Backbone as a printed PyTorch tensor [residue, N CA C, xyz], in Angstrom:
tensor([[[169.7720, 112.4750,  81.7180],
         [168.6310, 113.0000,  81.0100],
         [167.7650, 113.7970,  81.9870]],

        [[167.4300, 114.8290,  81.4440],
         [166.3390, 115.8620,  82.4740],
         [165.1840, 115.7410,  81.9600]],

        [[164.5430, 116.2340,  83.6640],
         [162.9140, 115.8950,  82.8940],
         [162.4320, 116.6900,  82.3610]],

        [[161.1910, 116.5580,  81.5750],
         [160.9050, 118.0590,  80.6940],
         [159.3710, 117.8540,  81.1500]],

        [[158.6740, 118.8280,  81.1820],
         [157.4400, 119.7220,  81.5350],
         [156.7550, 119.1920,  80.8710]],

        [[155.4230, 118.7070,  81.1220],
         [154.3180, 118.6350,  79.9720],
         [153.8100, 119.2070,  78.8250]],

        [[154.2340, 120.5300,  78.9180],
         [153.6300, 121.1810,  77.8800],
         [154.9270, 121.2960,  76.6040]],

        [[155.9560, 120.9090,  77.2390],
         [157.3030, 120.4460,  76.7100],
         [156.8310, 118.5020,  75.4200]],

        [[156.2930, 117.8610,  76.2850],
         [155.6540, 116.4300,  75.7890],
         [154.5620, 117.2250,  75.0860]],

        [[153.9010, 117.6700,  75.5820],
         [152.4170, 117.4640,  74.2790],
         [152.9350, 118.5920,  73.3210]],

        [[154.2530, 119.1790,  73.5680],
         [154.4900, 119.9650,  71.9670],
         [155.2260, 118.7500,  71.2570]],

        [[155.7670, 118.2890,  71.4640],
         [156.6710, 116.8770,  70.9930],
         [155.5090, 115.7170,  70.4280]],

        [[154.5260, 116.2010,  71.2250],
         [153.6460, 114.4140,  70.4970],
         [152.2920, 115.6140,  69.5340]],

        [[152.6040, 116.8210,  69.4820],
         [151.5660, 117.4530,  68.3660],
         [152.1350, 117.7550,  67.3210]],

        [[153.3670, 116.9230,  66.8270],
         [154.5780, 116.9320,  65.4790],
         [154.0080, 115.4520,  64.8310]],

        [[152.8550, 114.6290,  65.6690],
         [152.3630, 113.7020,  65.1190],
         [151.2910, 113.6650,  63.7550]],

        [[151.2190, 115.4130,  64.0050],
         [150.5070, 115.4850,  62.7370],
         [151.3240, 115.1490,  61.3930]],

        [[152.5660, 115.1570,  61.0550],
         [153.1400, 114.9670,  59.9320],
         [152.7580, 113.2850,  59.7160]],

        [[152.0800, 112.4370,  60.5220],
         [151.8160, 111.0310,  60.1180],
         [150.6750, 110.8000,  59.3620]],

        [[150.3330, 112.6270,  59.1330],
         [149.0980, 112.1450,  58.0440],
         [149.2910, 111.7860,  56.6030]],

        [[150.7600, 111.7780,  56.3630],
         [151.3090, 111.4210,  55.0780],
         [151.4310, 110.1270,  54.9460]],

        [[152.1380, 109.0500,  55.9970],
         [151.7140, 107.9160,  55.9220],
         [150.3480, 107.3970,  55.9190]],

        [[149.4850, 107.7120,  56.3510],
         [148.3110, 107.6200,  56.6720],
         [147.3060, 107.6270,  54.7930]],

        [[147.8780, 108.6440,  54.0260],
         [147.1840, 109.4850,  53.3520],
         [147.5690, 108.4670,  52.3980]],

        [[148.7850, 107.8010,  52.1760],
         [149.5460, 106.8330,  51.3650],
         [148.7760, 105.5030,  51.4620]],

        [[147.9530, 105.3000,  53.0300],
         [147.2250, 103.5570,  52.5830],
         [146.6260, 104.2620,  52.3200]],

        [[145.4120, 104.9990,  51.5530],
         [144.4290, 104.9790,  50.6750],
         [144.3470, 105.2440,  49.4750]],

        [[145.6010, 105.8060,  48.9370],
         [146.0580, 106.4030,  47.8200],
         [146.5770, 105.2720,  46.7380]],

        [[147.3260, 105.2240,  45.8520],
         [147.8950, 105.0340,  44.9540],
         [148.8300, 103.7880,  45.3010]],

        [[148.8360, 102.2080,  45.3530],
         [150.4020, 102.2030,  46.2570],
         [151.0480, 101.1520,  45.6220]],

        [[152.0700, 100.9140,  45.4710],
         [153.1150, 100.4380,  44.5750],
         [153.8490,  98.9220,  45.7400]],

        [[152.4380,  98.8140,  46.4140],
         [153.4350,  97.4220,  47.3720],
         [152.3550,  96.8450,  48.1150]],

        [[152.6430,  96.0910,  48.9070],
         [151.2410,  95.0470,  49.6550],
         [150.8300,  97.0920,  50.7240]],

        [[149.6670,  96.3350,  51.0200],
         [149.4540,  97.5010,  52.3640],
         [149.3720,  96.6760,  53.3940]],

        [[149.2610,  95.3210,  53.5020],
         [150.5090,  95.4300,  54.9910],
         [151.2230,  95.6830,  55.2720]],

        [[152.5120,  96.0940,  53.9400],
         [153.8560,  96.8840,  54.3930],
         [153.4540,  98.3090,  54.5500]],

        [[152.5890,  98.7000,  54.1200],
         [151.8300, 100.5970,  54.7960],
         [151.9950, 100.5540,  55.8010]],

        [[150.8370,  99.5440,  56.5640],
         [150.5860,  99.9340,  57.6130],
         [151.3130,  99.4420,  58.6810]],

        [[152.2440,  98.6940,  58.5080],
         [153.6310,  97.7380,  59.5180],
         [154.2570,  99.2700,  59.5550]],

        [[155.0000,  99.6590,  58.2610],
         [156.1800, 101.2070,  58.4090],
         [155.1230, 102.0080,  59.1260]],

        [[153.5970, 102.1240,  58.9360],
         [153.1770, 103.5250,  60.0020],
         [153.0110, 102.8480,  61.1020]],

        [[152.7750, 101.9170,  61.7720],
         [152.7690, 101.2400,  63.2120],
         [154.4010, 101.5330,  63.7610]],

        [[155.3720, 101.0740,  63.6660],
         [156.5640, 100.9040,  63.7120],
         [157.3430, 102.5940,  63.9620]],

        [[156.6730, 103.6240,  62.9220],
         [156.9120, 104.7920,  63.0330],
         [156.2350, 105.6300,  64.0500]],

        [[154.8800, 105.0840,  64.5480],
         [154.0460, 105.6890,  65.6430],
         [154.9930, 105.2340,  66.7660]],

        [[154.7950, 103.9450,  67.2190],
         [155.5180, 103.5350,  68.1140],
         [156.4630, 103.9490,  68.3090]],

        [[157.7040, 104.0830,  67.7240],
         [158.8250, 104.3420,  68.1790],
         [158.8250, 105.8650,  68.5820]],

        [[158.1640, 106.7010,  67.6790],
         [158.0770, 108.2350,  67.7060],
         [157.5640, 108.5220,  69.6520]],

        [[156.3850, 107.4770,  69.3450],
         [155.9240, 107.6870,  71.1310],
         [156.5240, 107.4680,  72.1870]],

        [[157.3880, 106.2790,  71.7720],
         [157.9700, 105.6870,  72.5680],
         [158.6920, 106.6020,  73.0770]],

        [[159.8840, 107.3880,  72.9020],
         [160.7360, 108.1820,  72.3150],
         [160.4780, 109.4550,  72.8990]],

        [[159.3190, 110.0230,  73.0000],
         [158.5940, 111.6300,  73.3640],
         [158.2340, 110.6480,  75.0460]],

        [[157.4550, 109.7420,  75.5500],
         [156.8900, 109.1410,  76.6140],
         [157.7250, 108.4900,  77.3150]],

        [[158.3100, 107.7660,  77.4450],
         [159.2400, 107.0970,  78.5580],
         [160.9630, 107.7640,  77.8960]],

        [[160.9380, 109.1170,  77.3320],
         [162.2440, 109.3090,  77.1930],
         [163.3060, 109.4020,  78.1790]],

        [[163.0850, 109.4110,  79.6040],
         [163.3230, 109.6790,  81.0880],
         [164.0550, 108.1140,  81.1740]],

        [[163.1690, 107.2000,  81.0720],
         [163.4710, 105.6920,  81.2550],
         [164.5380, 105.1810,  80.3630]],

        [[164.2590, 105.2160,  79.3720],
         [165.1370, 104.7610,  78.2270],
         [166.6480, 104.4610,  78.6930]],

        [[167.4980, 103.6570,  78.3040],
         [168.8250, 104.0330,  77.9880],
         [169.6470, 104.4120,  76.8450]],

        [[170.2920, 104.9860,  76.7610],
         [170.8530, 105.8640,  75.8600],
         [170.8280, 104.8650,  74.6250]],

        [[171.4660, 103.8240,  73.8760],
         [171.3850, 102.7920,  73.3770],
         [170.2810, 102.2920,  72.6050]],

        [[169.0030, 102.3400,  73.9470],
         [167.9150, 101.8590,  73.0160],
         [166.9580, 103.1480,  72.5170]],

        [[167.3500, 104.2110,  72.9580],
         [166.7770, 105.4460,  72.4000],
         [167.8230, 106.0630,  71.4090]],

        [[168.8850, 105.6380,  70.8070],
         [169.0960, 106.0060,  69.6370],
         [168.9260, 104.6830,  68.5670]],

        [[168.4510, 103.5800,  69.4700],
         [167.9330, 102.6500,  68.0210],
         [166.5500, 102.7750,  67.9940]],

        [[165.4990, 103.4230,  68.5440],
         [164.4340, 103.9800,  68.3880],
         [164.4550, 105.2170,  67.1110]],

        [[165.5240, 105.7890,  67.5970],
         [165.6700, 107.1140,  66.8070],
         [165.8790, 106.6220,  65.4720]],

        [[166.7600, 105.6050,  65.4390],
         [167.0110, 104.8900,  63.6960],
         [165.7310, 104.2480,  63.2810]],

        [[165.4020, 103.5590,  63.9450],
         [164.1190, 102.6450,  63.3440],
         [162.8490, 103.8810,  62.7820]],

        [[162.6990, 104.8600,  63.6750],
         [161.7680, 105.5760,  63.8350],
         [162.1870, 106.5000,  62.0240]],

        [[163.2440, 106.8620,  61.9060],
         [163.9840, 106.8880,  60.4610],
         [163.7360, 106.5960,  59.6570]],

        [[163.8820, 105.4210,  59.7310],
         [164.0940, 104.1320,  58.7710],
         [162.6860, 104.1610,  58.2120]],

        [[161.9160, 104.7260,  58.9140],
         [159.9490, 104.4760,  58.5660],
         [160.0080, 105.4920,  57.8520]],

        [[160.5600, 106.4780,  57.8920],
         [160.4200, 107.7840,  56.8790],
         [161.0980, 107.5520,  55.4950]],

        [[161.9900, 106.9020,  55.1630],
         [162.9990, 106.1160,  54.1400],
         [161.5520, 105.2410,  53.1260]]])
């Protein structure tokens, strides 16, 4: 894995704006507890960060089960 440039990371963590849809969903309308809201948007932040921030560290393995989980929150 190569390292990438900062301005490389803060374009990668300013795609965080699309979490205003989860976000927009606990106040809205919702069809389930909102602890399960806000568990899938915790779970989806995290991993997303995780993922853009220690992508250098990671091993291959646990950064494509980041990549699923991080998924799985959009599902």
């Amino acid at each position: 894995m190569e390292n990438r440039s900062w301005s490389v990371r803060l374009g990668e963590i300013s795609t965080l704006i699309y979490l205003i849809f989860p976000v927009i969903g606990i106040f809205g309308e919702k069809r389930g507890p909102e602890f399960l809201y806000i568990t899938v948007l915790t779970i989806f932040t995290i991993s997303y960060l995780l993922m853009v921030l220690v992508y250098n560290k990671l091993a291959t393995n646990i950064l494509y089960a980041l990549l699923v989980l991080h998924y799985l929150g959009i599902i």
